[in-house]
Amino acid sequence: MISTKDAFLTGASICAMFFGSGNIVLPLLIGQQYANNWVSGYFGFVVGAVLIPILGLISISLKKGNSDEFFGCLSKFKLGFLIIPLQLFLLAIIGPFGITPRCLAVAFGGFKAICPSGSDYIFYFVMAALLYFVTCKKDQIMPIIGKILTPPKLGLLIGVVIFCLLFIPEGSHIVSKTASTSDVLLYGLISGYQTTDLIGSIFYGTIILDYIRRKNPTADIDKKALLSFGIRASIFGSFFLMLLYLGFLLMGVFYNDSIQGLLPEDLFPVIARECMGNSISIVVGVTIIVSCFTTAVGLLSAWTMFITNLLNKVVKVSYNAVLLISVVLTYFLSLLGLQSILDLLEPILTWGYLILILMMLYNLTKDLKGINNGK
């Protein structure tokens, strides 16, 4: 049995894996808009951004990280022909047609904290070029990003949140929309959907399995062991995520008079600058850029590998050629700006996520029944 320490470290990795661009902006937006009823918004957000993705992570771990097997439940309903198109659609959302451009848009908000007059065209071009050169060497670069850049990224974000909440400027007052509890709850839930972490949990669930195999190279890991470890790691990961989300949401509440009318990507840098001054906000800007860039590399890599493998069944195509086209698409969609990307994704995620949630619950229920029956 894998130790609690290992489960704790894996839970921290889960938190780092999920905490990308939308995870910074969306809780701030809830606090900014519904400061007088933030508890309802927070509860809805936790359901959409923590509970559902964690259940998805447990579900895919029980499938031993095999996404084809996860989506294989469609065959039970004579919809097996949708397995590949659905995976393609979901990866497109987290790839160059949705979340990857959103990462760059949020990163631009961090860049403006460093250089307020900087050009978005130039910034996105430089980021797209770096994205290509890093992602085309994914085998060498990703371990460095995960082990070296993620700990200081999360550490600095946590430090900034604590500092901003401890030293709220005098004279701050709350400006909040009037809305019913159910409306705020729904807004928080949809905002949790927009993190797209359920999609990420399905395509990145292999991390837990790889960790288990490294720790137990000769062991035959059954579903009970996977479930036990997955639950313990997920509890730790959920705790870290909930604390971070609470901190960011409260920043939106207590600084909401200072961030009214701002673009979503500007919220966090402006709060940091107001609380700690321009010099520290530069560090925050760099942290946002690194955080979003790291997430973009992982998402674009997953999309590119899937498309390359799919196309190679018909015609020979190189990984780098697919990557170059994907980076170009990411660049042009980034120019739309964060709010436009969020507006574009909202209807897709609202309905598409419901289908994905039903599939996740079906797979999870089936596997849990199998465990109870000794299968």
CSV table of C-alpha atoms in Angstrom, one decimal:
chain,number,residue,atom,x,y,z
A,1,MET,CA,0.0,0.0,0.0
A,2,ILE,CA,1.3,3.4,-1.0
A,3,SER,CA,2.1,5.7,2.0
A,4,THR,CA,0.1,8.8,3.0
A,5,LYS,CA,3.2,10.8,2.2
A,6,ASP,CA,3.1,9.7,-1.4
A,7,ALA,CA,-0.6,10.4,-1.5
A,8,PHE,CA,0.1,13.9,-0.1
A,9,LEU,CA,2.8,14.7,-2.7
A,10,THR,CA,0.5,13.4,-5.5
A,11,GLY,CA,-2.3,15.6,-4.2
A,12,ALA,CA,0.0,18.6,-4.4
A,13,SER,CA,0.8,17.6,-8.0
A,14,ILE,CA,-2.9,17.4,-8.8
A,15,CYS,CA,-3.4,20.9,-7.5
A,16,ALA,CA,-0.5,22.2,-9.6
A,17,MET,CA,-1.8,20.3,-12.7
A,18,PHE,CA,-5.3,21.8,-12.4
A,19,PHE,CA,-4.3,25.3,-11.4
A,20,GLY,CA,-3.9,27.2,-14.7
A,21,SER,CA,-5.2,30.4,-16.3
A,22,GLY,CA,-8.9,30.1,-15.7
A,23,ASN,CA,-8.3,29.0,-12.1
A,24,ILE,CA,-6.8,32.4,-11.4
A,25,VAL,CA,-9.3,34.6,-13.2
A,26,LEU,CA,-12.7,32.9,-12.6
A,27,PRO,CA,-12.8,33.0,-8.8
A,28,LEU,CA,-11.8,36.7,-8.9
A,29,LEU,CA,-14.7,37.3,-11.3
A,30,ILE,CA,-17.1,35.7,-8.8
A,31,GLY,CA,-15.9,37.8,-6.0
A,32,GLN,CA,-15.9,40.9,-8.1
A,33,GLN,CA,-19.5,40.6,-9.3
A,34,TYR,CA,-21.2,38.9,-6.4
A,35,ALA,CA,-19.4,40.1,-3.3
A,36,ASN,CA,-22.5,40.2,-1.1
A,37,ASN,CA,-23.3,36.6,-1.9
A,38,TRP,CA,-19.9,35.1,-2.4
A,39,VAL,CA,-20.5,32.0,-0.3
A,40,SER,CA,-23.1,30.7,-2.9
A,41,GLY,CA,-20.8,31.5,-5.7
A,42,TYR,CA,-17.9,29.7,-4.0
A,43,PHE,CA,-20.0,26.6,-3.3
A,44,GLY,CA,-21.0,26.4,-7.0
A,45,PHE,CA,-17.5,26.9,-8.2
A,46,VAL,CA,-16.1,24.2,-5.9
A,47,VAL,CA,-18.6,21.7,-7.3
A,48,GLY,CA,-17.7,22.6,-10.9
A,49,ALA,CA,-14.0,23.1,-10.5
A,50,VAL,CA,-13.0,20.7,-7.7
A,51,LEU,CA,-15.6,17.9,-7.0
A,52,ILE,CA,-16.4,17.0,-10.6
A,53,PRO,CA,-12.7,17.0,-11.9
A,54,ILE,CA,-11.6,15.0,-8.9
A,55,LEU,CA,-14.3,12.4,-9.5
A,56,GLY,CA,-13.2,12.4,-13.2
A,57,LEU,CA,-9.6,11.8,-12.0
A,58,ILE,CA,-10.7,8.8,-9.9
A,59,SER,CA,-12.8,7.5,-12.8
A,60,ILE,CA,-10.0,7.6,-15.3
A,61,SER,CA,-7.5,6.1,-12.8
A,62,LEU,CA,-9.8,3.1,-12.5
A,63,LYS,CA,-9.5,2.8,-16.3
A,64,LYS,CA,-5.7,2.8,-15.8
A,65,GLY,CA,-5.4,6.0,-17.7
A,66,ASN,CA,-6.9,4.7,-20.9
A,67,SER,CA,-9.2,7.4,-22.4
A,68,ASP,CA,-10.4,5.0,-25.2
A,69,GLU,CA,-11.7,2.7,-22.4
A,70,PHE,CA,-13.3,5.7,-20.6
A,71,PHE,CA,-15.2,6.8,-23.7
A,72,GLY,CA,-15.9,3.2,-24.6
A,73,CYS,CA,-19.1,3.4,-22.6
A,74,LEU,CA,-20.6,5.0,-25.7
A,75,SER,CA,-20.5,1.6,-27.4
A,76,LYS,CA,-23.1,0.4,-24.8
A,77,PHE,CA,-25.6,2.8,-26.3
A,78,LYS,CA,-24.6,2.1,-30.0
A,79,LEU,CA,-22.7,5.3,-30.2
A,80,GLY,CA,-19.2,3.9,-30.5
A,81,PHE,CA,-18.7,5.9,-33.7
A,82,LEU,CA,-18.5,9.0,-31.5
A,83,ILE,CA,-15.5,7.9,-29.4
A,84,ILE,CA,-12.8,9.4,-31.6
A,85,PRO,CA,-14.8,12.5,-32.7
A,86,LEU,CA,-15.7,13.3,-29.0
A,87,GLN,CA,-12.1,13.0,-27.9
A,88,LEU,CA,-11.0,15.2,-30.8
A,89,PHE,CA,-13.6,17.8,-29.8
A,90,LEU,CA,-12.6,17.8,-26.2
A,91,LEU,CA,-8.9,18.1,-27.0
A,92,ALA,CA,-9.7,20.9,-29.4
A,93,ILE,CA,-11.3,22.8,-26.6
A,94,ILE,CA,-8.3,22.5,-24.3
A,95,GLY,CA,-6.0,22.9,-27.2
A,96,PRO,CA,-5.7,25.6,-29.9
A,97,PHE,CA,-9.4,26.4,-30.1
A,98,GLY,CA,-10.1,27.3,-26.5
A,99,ILE,CA,-8.0,26.9,-23.3
A,100,THR,CA,-4.5,27.3,-24.8
A,101,PRO,CA,-5.4,30.8,-26.3
A,102,ARG,CA,-7.0,31.6,-22.9
A,103,CYS,CA,-3.7,30.8,-21.2
A,104,LEU,CA,-1.9,33.3,-23.4
A,105,ALA,CA,-4.6,35.9,-22.9
A,106,VAL,CA,-4.3,35.6,-19.1
A,107,ALA,CA,-0.5,35.7,-19.5
A,108,PHE,CA,-0.8,39.0,-21.4
A,109,GLY,CA,-2.6,40.4,-18.3
A,110,GLY,CA,0.6,39.5,-16.3
A,111,PHE,CA,2.8,41.1,-19.0
A,112,LYS,CA,0.8,44.3,-18.7
A,113,ALA,CA,1.7,44.5,-15.0
A,114,ILE,CA,5.4,44.6,-16.2
A,115,CYS,CA,5.0,46.7,-19.3
A,116,PRO,CA,1.6,48.5,-19.4
A,117,SER,CA,2.1,49.8,-22.9
A,118,GLY,CA,3.3,46.5,-24.4
A,119,SER,CA,1.8,45.3,-27.7
A,120,ASP,CA,-0.5,42.3,-27.6
A,121,TYR,CA,0.5,41.3,-31.1
A,122,ILE,CA,4.2,41.2,-30.2
A,123,PHE,CA,3.6,39.5,-26.9
A,124,TYR,CA,1.4,36.7,-28.4
A,125,PHE,CA,3.9,36.2,-31.2
A,126,VAL,CA,6.8,35.8,-28.7
A,127,MET,CA,4.7,33.5,-26.5
A,128,ALA,CA,3.6,31.4,-29.5
A,129,ALA,CA,7.2,31.0,-30.7
A,130,LEU,CA,8.3,29.9,-27.2
A,131,LEU,CA,5.4,27.6,-27.0
A,132,TYR,CA,6.5,25.9,-30.2
A,133,PHE,CA,10.1,25.5,-29.3
A,134,VAL,CA,9.4,24.2,-25.8
A,135,THR,CA,6.6,21.8,-26.8
A,136,CYS,CA,8.6,20.3,-29.7
A,137,LYS,CA,11.1,19.2,-27.1
A,138,LYS,CA,8.4,17.9,-24.7
A,139,ASP,CA,10.4,14.9,-23.5
A,140,GLN,CA,13.2,17.0,-22.1
A,141,ILE,CA,11.4,20.2,-21.0
A,142,MET,CA,8.2,19.0,-19.3
A,143,PRO,CA,10.0,17.3,-16.3
A,144,ILE,CA,12.0,20.5,-15.8
A,145,ILE,CA,8.8,22.6,-15.8
A,146,GLY,CA,7.0,20.3,-13.4
A,147,LYS,CA,9.8,19.9,-10.9
A,148,ILE,CA,11.5,23.3,-11.0
A,149,LEU,CA,8.9,25.9,-12.0
A,150,THR,CA,5.7,24.6,-10.4
A,151,PRO,CA,6.7,24.7,-6.7
A,152,PRO,CA,7.8,28.4,-6.8
A,153,LYS,CA,4.8,29.3,-9.0
A,154,LEU,CA,2.3,27.9,-6.4
A,155,GLY,CA,4.3,29.2,-3.5
A,156,LEU,CA,4.4,32.7,-4.8
A,157,LEU,CA,0.7,32.7,-5.7
A,158,ILE,CA,-0.2,31.5,-2.2
A,159,GLY,CA,2.1,34.1,-0.7
A,160,VAL,CA,0.6,36.9,-2.7
A,161,VAL,CA,-3.0,35.8,-1.8
A,162,ILE,CA,-2.2,35.7,1.9
A,163,PHE,CA,-0.4,39.1,1.8
A,164,CYS,CA,-3.3,40.8,-0.1
A,165,LEU,CA,-5.9,39.5,2.3
A,166,LEU,CA,-3.9,40.5,5.4
A,167,PHE,CA,-3.2,44.0,4.1
A,168,ILE,CA,-6.5,45.2,2.5
A,169,PRO,CA,-6.2,49.0,1.9
A,170,GLU,CA,-8.3,51.3,4.1
A,171,GLY,CA,-11.4,52.7,2.6
A,172,SER,CA,-12.2,49.7,0.5
A,173,HIS,CA,-15.9,49.1,0.0
A,174,ILE,CA,-18.0,46.4,-1.6
A,175,VAL,CA,-19.7,47.0,-5.0
A,176,SER,CA,-21.9,44.0,-5.8
A,177,LYS,CA,-24.6,42.9,-8.2
A,178,THR,CA,-28.0,42.0,-6.8
A,179,ALA,CA,-28.9,38.4,-7.6
A,180,SER,CA,-30.7,35.5,-6.0
A,181,THR,CA,-28.8,32.7,-4.3
A,182,SER,CA,-29.8,30.3,-7.0
A,183,ASP,CA,-28.5,32.6,-9.8
A,184,VAL,CA,-25.2,33.1,-8.0
A,185,LEU,CA,-24.9,29.4,-7.3
A,186,LEU,CA,-25.4,28.7,-11.0
A,187,TYR,CA,-22.9,31.4,-12.0
A,188,GLY,CA,-20.3,29.8,-9.8
A,189,LEU,CA,-21.1,26.3,-11.2
A,190,ILE,CA,-20.8,27.5,-14.8
A,191,SER,CA,-17.5,29.3,-13.9
A,192,GLY,CA,-16.3,26.0,-12.4
A,193,TYR,CA,-17.2,24.3,-15.7
A,194,GLN,CA,-15.1,26.9,-17.5
A,195,THR,CA,-11.9,25.8,-15.9
A,196,THR,CA,-12.3,22.7,-18.1
A,197,ASP,CA,-10.5,20.6,-15.4
A,198,LEU,CA,-12.8,17.6,-15.9
A,199,ILE,CA,-11.4,17.4,-19.5
A,200,GLY,CA,-7.9,17.8,-18.2
A,201,SER,CA,-8.4,15.1,-15.5
A,202,ILE,CA,-9.4,12.6,-18.2
A,203,PHE,CA,-6.5,13.2,-20.5
A,204,TYR,CA,-3.9,13.6,-17.7
A,205,GLY,CA,-5.1,10.9,-15.4
A,206,THR,CA,-2.1,8.8,-16.4
A,207,ILE,CA,0.0,10.8,-14.0
A,208,ILE,CA,-1.3,8.9,-11.0
A,209,LEU,CA,-0.9,5.6,-12.7
A,210,ASP,CA,2.7,6.3,-13.8
A,211,TYR,CA,3.5,7.4,-10.2
A,212,ILE,CA,2.0,4.1,-8.8
A,213,ARG,CA,4.0,2.0,-11.4
A,214,ARG,CA,7.3,3.8,-10.5
A,215,LYS,CA,6.7,3.2,-6.8
A,216,ASN,CA,5.6,-0.4,-7.4
A,217,PRO,CA,7.3,-1.6,-10.6
A,218,THR,CA,6.7,-5.3,-9.8
A,219,ALA,CA,3.2,-5.1,-8.2
A,220,ASP,CA,0.0,-6.0,-10.0
A,221,ILE,CA,-2.1,-2.9,-9.1
A,222,ASP,CA,-5.8,-3.9,-8.9
A,223,LYS,CA,-8.8,-1.5,-8.9
A,224,LYS,CA,-9.1,-1.5,-5.1
A,225,ALA,CA,-5.6,-0.2,-4.8
A,226,LEU,CA,-6.2,2.4,-7.5
A,227,LEU,CA,-9.4,3.5,-5.8
A,228,SER,CA,-7.7,3.8,-2.3
A,229,PHE,CA,-4.7,5.7,-3.6
A,230,GLY,CA,-6.8,7.9,-5.9
A,231,ILE,CA,-9.2,8.9,-3.1
A,232,ARG,CA,-6.4,9.8,-0.7
A,233,ALA,CA,-4.5,11.8,-3.2
A,234,SER,CA,-7.7,13.5,-4.4
A,235,ILE,CA,-8.6,14.5,-0.9
A,236,PHE,CA,-5.3,16.3,-0.5
A,237,GLY,CA,-5.5,17.9,-4.0
A,238,SER,CA,-9.1,19.0,-3.3
A,239,PHE,CA,-8.1,20.6,0.0
A,240,PHE,CA,-5.3,22.6,-1.7
A,241,LEU,CA,-7.5,23.7,-4.6
A,242,MET,CA,-10.3,24.8,-2.3
A,243,LEU,CA,-8.0,26.9,-0.2
A,244,LEU,CA,-6.5,28.6,-3.3
A,245,TYR,CA,-9.9,29.2,-4.8
A,246,LEU,CA,-11.2,30.7,-1.5
A,247,GLY,CA,-8.2,33.0,-1.4
A,248,PHE,CA,-8.7,34.3,-4.9
A,249,LEU,CA,-12.4,34.7,-4.5
A,250,LEU,CA,-12.0,36.7,-1.3
A,251,MET,CA,-9.5,38.9,-3.1
A,252,GLY,CA,-12.2,39.6,-5.6
A,253,VAL,CA,-14.6,40.5,-2.8
A,254,PHE,CA,-12.4,42.8,-0.8
A,255,TYR,CA,-10.8,44.6,-3.7
A,256,ASN,CA,-13.9,44.6,-6.0
A,257,ASP,CA,-14.3,48.4,-5.8
A,258,SER,CA,-10.8,48.7,-7.3
A,259,ILE,CA,-11.3,46.3,-10.1
A,260,GLN,CA,-14.7,47.3,-11.4
A,261,GLY,CA,-14.8,47.6,-15.2
A,262,LEU,CA,-11.4,45.9,-15.7
A,263,LEU,CA,-10.7,43.2,-18.3
A,264,PRO,CA,-10.6,39.7,-16.6
A,265,GLU,CA,-6.9,39.3,-17.4
A,266,ASP,CA,-6.1,42.5,-15.5
A,267,LEU,CA,-7.8,41.6,-12.2
A,268,PHE,CA,-5.0,39.8,-10.4
A,269,PRO,CA,-2.1,42.1,-11.5
A,270,VAL,CA,-4.1,45.2,-10.5
A,271,ILE,CA,-5.0,43.8,-7.1
A,272,ALA,CA,-1.3,42.9,-6.4
A,273,ARG,CA,-0.1,46.3,-7.5
A,274,GLU,CA,-2.6,48.1,-5.3
A,275,CYS,CA,-1.6,46.0,-2.3
A,276,MET,CA,2.1,45.7,-2.7
A,277,GLY,CA,3.3,48.3,-5.2
A,278,ASN,CA,4.7,48.2,-8.7
A,279,SER,CA,7.9,46.3,-7.8
A,280,ILE,CA,6.2,43.3,-6.4
A,281,SER,CA,3.5,43.3,-9.1
A,282,ILE,CA,6.3,42.7,-11.6
A,283,VAL,CA,7.1,39.4,-9.8
A,284,VAL,CA,3.4,38.6,-9.8
A,285,GLY,CA,3.3,39.3,-13.6
A,286,VAL,CA,6.2,36.9,-14.2
A,287,THR,CA,4.5,34.3,-12.1
A,288,ILE,CA,1.3,34.6,-14.1
A,289,ILE,CA,3.2,34.3,-17.4
A,290,VAL,CA,5.1,31.2,-16.2
A,291,SER,CA,2.0,29.6,-14.7
A,292,CYS,CA,-0.1,30.1,-17.9
A,293,PHE,CA,2.8,29.1,-20.2
A,294,THR,CA,3.3,25.9,-18.3
A,295,THR,CA,-0.3,24.9,-18.6
A,296,ALA,CA,-0.4,25.8,-22.3
A,297,VAL,CA,2.6,23.6,-23.0
A,298,GLY,CA,0.9,20.6,-21.5
A,299,LEU,CA,-2.5,21.2,-23.2
A,300,LEU,CA,-1.0,21.8,-26.6
A,301,SER,CA,1.2,18.8,-26.3
A,302,ALA,CA,-1.8,16.5,-25.5
A,303,TRP,CA,-3.7,17.9,-28.5
A,304,THR,CA,-0.8,17.6,-30.9
A,305,MET,CA,0.1,14.0,-29.9
A,306,PHE,CA,-3.6,13.0,-30.4
A,307,ILE,CA,-3.9,14.6,-33.8
A,308,THR,CA,-0.6,13.3,-35.0
A,309,ASN,CA,-1.4,9.7,-34.0
A,310,LEU,CA,-4.9,10.0,-35.5
A,311,LEU,CA,-3.6,11.4,-38.9
A,312,ASN,CA,-0.8,8.8,-39.0
A,313,LYS,CA,-3.4,6.1,-39.4
A,314,VAL,CA,-4.2,7.6,-42.8
A,315,VAL,CA,-1.2,9.7,-43.9
A,316,LYS,CA,2.3,10.2,-42.6
A,317,VAL,CA,2.6,13.5,-40.8
A,318,SER,CA,5.2,14.8,-38.3
A,319,TYR,CA,4.5,15.9,-34.8
A,320,ASN,CA,6.3,19.2,-35.3
A,321,ALA,CA,4.2,20.0,-38.5
A,322,VAL,CA,0.9,19.5,-36.5
A,323,LEU,CA,2.4,21.5,-33.6
A,324,LEU,CA,3.3,24.5,-35.9
A,325,ILE,CA,-0.2,24.7,-37.3
A,326,SER,CA,-1.7,24.4,-33.8
A,327,VAL,CA,0.6,27.2,-32.5
A,328,VAL,CA,-0.5,29.5,-35.4
A,329,LEU,CA,-4.2,28.8,-34.6
A,330,THR,CA,-3.5,29.6,-30.9
A,331,TYR,CA,-1.8,32.9,-31.8
A,332,PHE,CA,-4.7,34.2,-33.9
A,333,LEU,CA,-7.4,33.1,-31.4
A,334,SER,CA,-5.4,34.7,-28.5
A,335,LEU,CA,-5.9,38.0,-30.2
A,336,LEU,CA,-9.6,37.8,-29.5
A,337,GLY,CA,-8.9,38.6,-25.9
A,338,LEU,CA,-9.9,36.7,-22.7
A,339,GLN,CA,-13.5,37.9,-22.5
A,340,SER,CA,-14.3,36.9,-26.0
A,341,ILE,CA,-12.7,33.4,-25.4
A,342,LEU,CA,-14.8,33.0,-22.2
A,343,ASP,CA,-18.0,34.0,-24.0
A,344,LEU,CA,-17.2,31.6,-26.8
A,345,LEU,CA,-16.5,28.7,-24.5
A,346,GLU,CA,-19.4,29.2,-22.1
A,347,PRO,CA,-22.3,27.6,-24.2
A,348,ILE,CA,-20.0,24.8,-25.4
A,349,LEU,CA,-18.9,23.9,-21.9
A,350,THR,CA,-22.4,24.3,-20.4
A,351,TRP,CA,-23.9,21.6,-22.5
A,352,GLY,CA,-20.8,19.6,-23.5
A,353,TYR,CA,-19.8,19.2,-19.9
A,354,LEU,CA,-23.1,17.8,-18.9
A,355,ILE,CA,-22.5,14.9,-21.4
A,356,LEU,CA,-19.0,14.4,-20.1
A,357,ILE,CA,-20.3,14.4,-16.5
A,358,LEU,CA,-22.9,11.7,-17.3
A,359,MET,CA,-20.2,9.5,-18.9
A,360,MET,CA,-17.9,10.0,-15.9
A,361,LEU,CA,-20.7,9.1,-13.4
A,362,TYR,CA,-21.6,6.0,-15.5
A,363,ASN,CA,-18.0,4.8,-15.6
A,364,LEU,CA,-17.5,5.5,-12.0
A,365,THR,CA,-20.7,3.7,-10.9
A,366,LYS,CA,-19.9,0.7,-13.1
A,367,ASP,CA,-16.3,0.4,-11.8
A,368,LEU,CA,-17.4,0.8,-8.2
A,369,LYS,CA,-20.0,-2.0,-8.6
A,370,GLY,CA,-17.3,-4.2,-10.1
A,371,ILE,CA,-15.1,-3.6,-7.1
A,372,ASN,CA,-17.9,-4.5,-4.7
A,373,ASN,CA,-18.5,-7.6,-6.7
A,374,GLY,CA,-14.8,-8.5,-6.5
A,375,LYS,CA,-14.1,-7.9,-10.2
